[in-house]
PDB file of C-alpha atoms in Angstrom:
ATOM      1  CA  MET A 172       8.773  29.486 -13.537  1.00 46.00           C
ATOM      2  CA  THR A 173      11.269  31.792 -11.783  1.00 53.00           C
ATOM      3  CA  ASP A 174      14.653  33.374 -12.408  1.00 68.00           C
ATOM      4  CA  SER A 175      16.306  30.436 -10.652  1.00 74.00           C
ATOM      5  CA  PRO A 176      18.651  28.056 -12.499  1.00 90.00           C
ATOM      6  CA  GLN A 177      16.961  25.510 -14.771  1.00 92.00           C
ATOM      7  CA  ALA A 178      18.214  22.603 -12.624  1.00 92.00           C
ATOM      8  CA  ILE A 179      16.412  24.070  -9.592  1.00 93.00           C
ATOM      9  CA  ASP A 180      13.220  24.587 -11.606  1.00 93.00           C
ATOM     10  CA  ASP A 181      13.413  20.996 -12.868  1.00 94.00           C
ATOM     11  CA  LEU A 182      13.851  19.696  -9.308  1.00 94.00           C
ATOM     12  CA  ILE A 183      10.906  21.766  -8.087  1.00 95.00           C
ATOM     13  CA  ALA A 184       8.747  20.425 -10.931  1.00 95.00           C
ATOM     14  CA  LEU A 185       9.696  16.827 -10.055  1.00 95.00           C
ATOM     15  CA  MET A 186       9.144  17.339  -6.325  1.00 95.00           C
ATOM     16  CA  ALA A 187       5.713  18.862  -7.041  1.00 96.00           C
ATOM     17  CA  LYS A 188       4.660  15.503  -8.519  1.00 96.00           C
ATOM     18  CA  LEU A 189       5.084  13.786  -5.141  1.00 94.00           C
ATOM     19  CA  PRO A 190       1.932  13.079  -3.115  1.00 92.00           C
ATOM     20  CA  GLY A 191       1.158  15.890  -0.710  1.00 92.00           C
ATOM     21  CA  LEU A 192       3.432  18.414  -2.404  1.00 93.00           C
ATOM     22  CA  GLY A 193       2.218  21.132  -4.711  1.00 93.00           C
ATOM     23  CA  PRO A 194       4.408  23.683  -6.494  1.00 94.00           C
ATOM     24  CA  ARG A 195       4.747  25.987  -3.473  1.00 95.00           C
ATOM     25  CA  SER A 196       5.536  23.182  -1.012  1.00 96.00           C
ATOM     26  CA  ALA A 197       8.002  21.705  -3.501  1.00 96.00           C
ATOM     27  CA  ARG A 198       9.709  25.103  -3.862  1.00 95.00           C
ATOM     28  CA  ARG A 199      10.079  25.411  -0.072  1.00 96.00           C
ATOM     29  CA  ALA A 200      11.429  21.853   0.172  1.00 96.00           C
ATOM     30  CA  VAL A 201      13.969  22.418  -2.610  1.00 96.00           C
ATOM     31  CA  LEU A 202      15.151  25.700  -1.099  1.00 95.00           C
ATOM     32  CA  HIS A 203      15.594  23.951   2.251  1.00 96.00           C
ATOM     33  CA  LEU A 204      17.551  21.144   0.581  1.00 95.00           C
ATOM     34  CA  VAL A 205      19.812  23.627  -1.211  1.00 94.00           C
ATOM     35  CA  LYS A 206      20.498  25.505   2.038  1.00 95.00           C
ATOM     36  CA  LYS A 207      21.367  22.208   3.750  1.00 94.00           C
ATOM     37  CA  ARG A 208      23.356  20.881   0.811  1.00 92.00           C
ATOM     38  CA  ALA A 209      26.058  18.980   2.714  1.00 94.00           C
ATOM     39  CA  ASN A 210      23.863  17.600   5.506  1.00 95.00           C
ATOM     40  CA  LEU A 211      20.685  16.880   3.566  1.00 95.00           C
ATOM     41  CA  LEU A 212      20.744  17.349  -0.220  1.00 94.00           C
ATOM     42  CA  LEU A 213      23.798  15.254  -1.067  1.00 94.00           C
ATOM     43  CA  PRO A 214      22.979  12.365   1.331  1.00 96.00           C
ATOM     44  CA  LEU A 215      19.385  12.403   0.029  1.00 95.00           C
ATOM     45  CA  ALA A 216      20.608  12.258  -3.574  1.00 94.00           C
ATOM     46  CA  ASP A 217      22.896   9.326  -2.718  1.00 96.00           C
ATOM     47  CA  ALA A 218      20.098   7.487  -0.892  1.00 96.00           C
ATOM     48  CA  MET A 219      17.696   8.053  -3.797  1.00 95.00           C
ATOM     49  CA  GLN A 220      20.247   6.734  -6.282  1.00 96.00           C
ATOM     50  CA  GLN A 221      20.873   3.637  -4.156  1.00 95.00           C
ATOM     51  CA  VAL A 222      17.144   2.945  -3.838  1.00 95.00           C
ATOM     52  CA  GLY A 223      16.696   3.468  -7.572  1.00 94.00           C
ATOM     53  CA  GLU A 224      19.431   0.951  -8.347  1.00 95.00           C
ATOM     54  CA  THR A 225      18.651  -1.740  -5.765  1.00 95.00           C
ATOM     55  CA  VAL A 226      14.959  -1.767  -4.830  1.00 96.00           C
ATOM     56  CA  ARG A 227      12.490  -3.852  -6.838  1.00 95.00           C
ATOM     57  CA  GLU A 228       9.123  -5.530  -6.429  1.00 96.00           C
ATOM     58  CA  CYS A 229       8.973  -8.964  -4.844  1.00 97.00           C
ATOM     59  CA  VAL A 230       8.087 -11.387  -7.653  1.00 95.00           C
ATOM     60  CA  ASN A 231       5.919 -13.350  -5.239  1.00 95.00           C
ATOM     61  CA  CYS A 232       3.771 -10.776  -3.422  1.00 96.00           C
ATOM     62  CA  GLY A 233       4.506  -7.319  -4.881  1.00 96.00           C
ATOM     63  CA  ASN A 234       6.141  -5.880  -1.738  1.00 97.00           C
ATOM     64  CA  ILE A 235       9.319  -3.872  -2.289  1.00 96.00           C
ATOM     65  CA  ALA A 236      12.681  -5.418  -1.487  1.00 95.00           C
ATOM     66  CA  THR A 237      16.307  -5.489  -2.521  1.00 94.00           C
ATOM     67  CA  ASP A 238      16.077  -9.147  -3.598  1.00 94.00           C
ATOM     68  CA  ASP A 239      13.664 -10.902  -5.944  1.00 95.00           C
ATOM     69  CA  ILE A 240      11.822 -12.342  -2.911  1.00 96.00           C
ATOM     70  CA  CYS A 241      11.051 -10.001   0.009  1.00 96.00           C
ATOM     71  CA  GLY A 242      11.884 -10.800   3.625  1.00 95.00           C
ATOM     72  CA  ILE A 243       8.257 -11.572   4.493  1.00 96.00           C
ATOM     73  CA  CYS A 244       7.865 -14.151   1.720  1.00 96.00           C
ATOM     74  CA  ALA A 245      11.269 -15.654   2.495  1.00 95.00           C
ATOM     75  CA  SER A 246      10.650 -15.909   6.245  1.00 95.00           C
ATOM     76  CA  GLU A 247       9.995 -19.383   7.601  1.00 92.00           C
ATOM     77  CA  ARG A 248       8.404 -17.800  10.689  1.00 93.00           C
ATOM     78  CA  ARG A 249       5.431 -16.452   8.726  1.00 93.00           C
ATOM     79  CA  ALA A 250       2.272 -18.578   8.873  1.00 87.00           C
ATOM     80  CA  ILE A 251       1.608 -20.502   5.707  1.00 87.00           C
ATOM     81  CA  GLY A 252      -2.035 -20.754   4.722  1.00 91.00           C
ATOM     82  CA  GLU A 253      -3.074 -17.136   5.322  1.00 95.00           C
ATOM     83  CA  ILE A 254      -2.709 -14.347   2.789  1.00 97.00           C
ATOM     84  CA  CYS A 255      -3.673 -10.762   3.548  1.00 96.00           C
ATOM     85  CA  VAL A 256      -4.559  -8.940   0.338  1.00 97.00           C
ATOM     86  CA  VAL A 257      -3.807  -5.203   0.299  1.00 97.00           C
ATOM     87  CA  GLU A 258      -4.096  -2.510  -2.352  1.00 96.00           C
ATOM     88  CA  ASP A 259      -0.608  -1.019  -2.067  1.00 96.00           C
ATOM     89  CA  VAL A 260       2.741  -1.442  -0.294  1.00 96.00           C
ATOM     90  CA  SER A 261       1.835   1.378   2.102  1.00 94.00           C
ATOM     91  CA  ASP A 262      -1.124  -0.725   3.275  1.00 95.00           C
ATOM     92  CA  LEU A 263       1.184  -3.706   3.837  1.00 96.00           C
ATOM     93  CA  TRP A 264       3.473  -1.506   5.926  1.00 95.00           C
ATOM     94  CA  ALA A 265       0.494  -0.259   7.957  1.00 92.00           C
ATOM     95  CA  MET A 266      -0.548  -3.855   8.673  1.00 94.00           C
ATOM     96  CA  GLU A 267       3.002  -4.733   9.695  1.00 94.00           C
ATOM     97  CA  ARG A 268       3.150  -1.759  12.100  1.00 92.00           C
ATOM     98  CA  SER A 269       0.300  -3.328  14.058  1.00 89.00           C
ATOM     99  CA  ASN A 270       2.468  -6.431  14.569  1.00 89.00           C
ATOM    100  CA  GLN A 271      -0.710  -8.549  14.650  1.00 90.00           C
ATOM    101  CA  PHE A 272      -0.749 -10.420  11.350  1.00 92.00           C
ATOM    102  CA  LYS A 273       1.756 -13.274  11.143  1.00 94.00           C
ATOM    103  CA  GLY A 274       0.875 -14.617   7.697  1.00 95.00           C
ATOM    104  CA  ARG A 275       1.912 -13.515   4.238  1.00 96.00           C
ATOM    105  CA  TYR A 276       0.720 -10.686   2.020  1.00 97.00           C
ATOM    106  CA  HIS A 277      -0.287 -10.008  -1.540  1.00 98.00           C
ATOM    107  CA  VAL A 278      -0.120  -6.474  -2.957  1.00 98.00           C
ATOM    108  CA  LEU A 279      -2.641  -5.930  -5.768  1.00 98.00           C
ATOM    109  CA  GLY A 280      -1.150  -2.673  -7.034  1.00 96.00           C
ATOM    110  CA  GLY A 281      -4.505  -0.897  -7.067  1.00 96.00           C
ATOM    111  CA  THR A 282      -8.210  -1.681  -7.222  1.00 96.00           C
ATOM    112  CA  LEU A 283     -10.631  -2.546  -9.988  1.00 95.00           C
ATOM    113  CA  SER A 284     -12.114   0.559 -11.550  1.00 94.00           C
ATOM    114  CA  ALA A 285     -14.516   0.661 -14.486  1.00 90.00           C
ATOM    115  CA  LEU A 286     -14.047   4.430 -14.804  1.00 91.00           C
ATOM    116  CA  ASP A 287     -10.272   4.125 -15.100  1.00 93.00           C
ATOM    117  CA  ALA A 288     -10.463   0.925 -17.209  1.00 95.00           C
ATOM    118  CA  VAL A 289      -8.569  -1.110 -14.584  1.00 96.00           C
ATOM    119  CA  GLY A 290      -9.467  -4.780 -14.853  1.00 94.00           C
ATOM    120  CA  PRO A 291      -8.223  -7.928 -13.072  1.00 94.00           C
ATOM    121  CA  GLU A 292      -5.387  -8.413 -15.577  1.00 94.00           C
ATOM    122  CA  ASP A 293      -4.086  -4.907 -14.786  1.00 96.00           C
ATOM    123  CA  LEU A 294      -3.637  -5.884 -11.138  1.00 97.00           C
ATOM    124  CA  ARG A 295      -1.894  -8.827  -9.481  1.00 96.00           C
ATOM    125  CA  ILE A 296      -5.159 -10.772  -9.183  1.00 96.00           C
ATOM    126  CA  PRO A 297      -4.087 -13.625 -11.516  1.00 96.00           C
ATOM    127  CA  ARG A 298      -0.865 -14.011  -9.504  1.00 96.00           C
ATOM    128  CA  LEU A 299      -2.940 -14.078  -6.288  1.00 96.00           C
ATOM    129  CA  LEU A 300      -5.109 -16.890  -7.634  1.00 95.00           C
ATOM    130  CA  ASP A 301      -1.968 -18.846  -8.620  1.00 95.00           C
ATOM    131  CA  ARG A 302      -0.479 -18.366  -5.150  1.00 95.00           C
ATOM    132  CA  ILE A 303      -3.650 -19.541  -3.428  1.00 95.00           C
ATOM    133  CA  LYS A 304      -3.478 -22.817  -5.348  1.00 92.00           C
ATOM    134  CA  SER A 305       0.273 -23.398  -5.087  1.00 93.00           C
ATOM    135  CA  GLU A 306       0.678 -22.359  -1.429  1.00 92.00           C
ATOM    136  CA  ASN A 307      -2.318 -24.327  -0.080  1.00 89.00           C
ATOM    137  CA  VAL A 308      -3.947 -21.183   1.263  1.00 94.00           C
ATOM    138  CA  THR A 309      -6.943 -21.753   3.549  1.00 94.00           C
ATOM    139  CA  GLU A 310      -7.851 -18.140   4.368  1.00 95.00           C
ATOM    140  CA  VAL A 311      -7.674 -14.928   2.376  1.00 96.00           C
ATOM    141  CA  ILE A 312      -8.052 -11.706   4.369  1.00 95.00           C
ATOM    142  CA  LEU A 313      -9.174  -8.802   2.207  1.00 95.00           C
ATOM    143  CA  ALA A 314      -7.716  -5.632   3.740  1.00 94.00           C
ATOM    144  CA  LEU A 315      -8.971  -3.272   1.055  1.00 92.00           C
ATOM    145  CA  GLY A 316     -10.302   0.255   1.439  1.00 88.00           C
ATOM    146  CA  ALA A 317     -13.947   0.909   2.249  1.00 84.00           C
ATOM    147  CA  THR A 318     -14.354   2.684  -1.097  1.00 87.00           C
ATOM    148  CA  ILE A 319     -16.594   1.581  -3.950  1.00 90.00           C
ATOM    149  CA  ASP A 320     -13.570   0.378  -5.939  1.00 94.00           C
ATOM    150  CA  GLY A 321     -12.137  -1.395  -2.886  1.00 93.00           C
ATOM    151  CA  GLN A 322     -15.408  -3.192  -2.191  1.00 92.00           C
ATOM    152  CA  THR A 323     -15.860  -4.075  -5.877  1.00 95.00           C
ATOM    153  CA  THR A 324     -12.366  -5.578  -5.874  1.00 96.00           C
ATOM    154  CA  ALA A 325     -13.078  -7.497  -2.666  1.00 95.00           C
ATOM    155  CA  HIS A 326     -16.295  -8.978  -4.094  1.00 95.00           C
ATOM    156  CA  TYR A 327     -14.565  -9.905  -7.344  1.00 97.00           C
ATOM    157  CA  ILE A 328     -11.754 -11.713  -5.516  1.00 97.00           C
ATOM    158  CA  ALA A 329     -14.176 -13.467  -3.151  1.00 96.00           C
ATOM    159  CA  ASP A 330     -16.179 -14.733  -6.169  1.00 96.00           C
ATOM    160  CA  GLN A 331     -12.990 -16.272  -7.603  1.00 95.00           C
ATOM    161  CA  LEU A 332     -12.300 -18.309  -4.450  1.00 94.00           C
ATOM    162  CA  PRO A 333     -14.958 -20.968  -3.900  1.00 91.00           C
ATOM    163  CA  GLY A 334     -14.012 -23.301  -1.067  1.00 90.00           C
ATOM    164  CA  ILE A 335     -11.573 -20.806   0.495  1.00 93.00           C
ATOM    165  CA  THR A 336     -12.404 -18.871   3.651  1.00 94.00           C
ATOM    166  CA  VAL A 337     -12.516 -15.204   2.670  1.00 95.00           C
ATOM    167  CA  THR A 338     -12.694 -12.560   5.399  1.00 94.00           C
ATOM    168  CA  SER A 339     -12.372  -8.794   5.504  1.00 91.00           C
ATOM    169  CA  LEU A 340     -11.265  -6.308   8.107  1.00 86.00           C
ATOM    170  CA  ALA A 341     -13.958  -4.995  10.435  1.00 82.00           C
ATOM    171  CA  GLN A 342     -15.165  -1.501   9.667  1.00 79.00           C
ATOM    172  CA  GLY A 343     -16.751   1.069  11.880  1.00 78.00           C
ATOM    173  CA  VAL A 344     -15.967   3.339  14.804  1.00 74.00           C
ATOM    174  CA  PRO A 345     -12.212   3.857  15.237  1.00 78.00           C
ATOM    175  CA  VAL A 346     -10.641   3.518  18.667  1.00 77.00           C
ATOM    176  CA  GLY A 347     -11.005   6.901  20.353  1.00 79.00           C
ATOM    177  CA  GLY A 348     -13.581   8.041  17.816  1.00 77.00           C
ATOM    178  CA  GLU A 349     -16.657  10.039  18.792  1.00 78.00           C
ATOM    179  CA  LEU A 350     -19.960   9.356  17.057  1.00 70.00           C
ATOM    180  CA  ASP A 351     -20.639  13.024  16.455  1.00 81.00           C
ATOM    181  CA  TYR A 352     -17.619  13.263  14.125  1.00 77.00           C
ATOM    182  CA  LEU A 353     -18.289  10.116  12.069  1.00 77.00           C
ATOM    183  CA  ASP A 354     -19.950  10.008   8.675  1.00 80.00           C
ATOM    184  CA  ASP A 355     -23.155   8.048   8.048  1.00 82.00           C
ATOM    185  CA  GLY A 356     -21.352   5.245   6.184  1.00 79.00           C
ATOM    186  CA  THR A 357     -18.981   4.602   9.079  1.00 79.00           C
ATOM    187  CA  ILE A 358     -21.821   4.492  11.591  1.00 81.00           C
ATOM    188  CA  THR A 359     -23.772   2.114   9.331  1.00 81.00           C
ATOM    189  CA  ALA A 360     -20.744  -0.191   8.983  1.00 78.00           C
ATOM    190  CA  ALA A 361     -20.191  -0.115  12.742  1.00 77.00           C
ATOM    191  CA  LEU A 362     -23.807  -1.095  13.401  1.00 78.00           C
ATOM    192  CA  LYS A 363     -23.631  -3.996  10.961  1.00 78.00           C
ATOM    193  CA  ALA A 364     -20.319  -5.232  12.438  1.00 77.00           C
ATOM    194  CA  ARG A 365     -21.408  -4.982  16.083  1.00 74.00           C
ATOM    195  CA  ARG A 366     -20.519  -7.824  18.472  1.00 69.00           C
ATOM    196  CA  ALA A 367     -21.427  -8.916  21.975  1.00 65.00           C
ATOM    197  CA  ILE A 368     -19.568  -7.410  24.916  1.00 64.00           C
TER     198      ILE A 368
END
């Protein structure tokens, strides 16, 4: 790679595997970390080691936590009877930032994909179905992406839940969005999801 020490090259190669970082961005990040060794590199290494040793997936919903059951699942303040199904932990965190949903979550760990050979058993769909029965769930909110795989997953889950109210997030024009900048699919979804003023 370069004439730098092998440990630096190895760190650059690992950093380049992170989302949003390519080899050049990873190189810049590593050089910055090395320059700020005492204030940034060593505390970052300690924090990464602690996370690696203590953080795990919640056995109930798939969120990440330091205990077997995450704080959301353990909370008695969360509404029982509603489960919001998301693709990944980052989606759960985005929903929580809105501070609007007061129920519980279920992280699938991906979406169904025929091309990638990802079936229901490869995701947390069986666990979701078990939870719906055992927790007396009355509504499942599907907060999945508006992609083909996301919609396929949503339809599959909805088909598995007769007698349960299944809803999905509205799709369409974002707040502050201008029609001229939207794609045809977004405009179509917005028209279909229109409501009275």
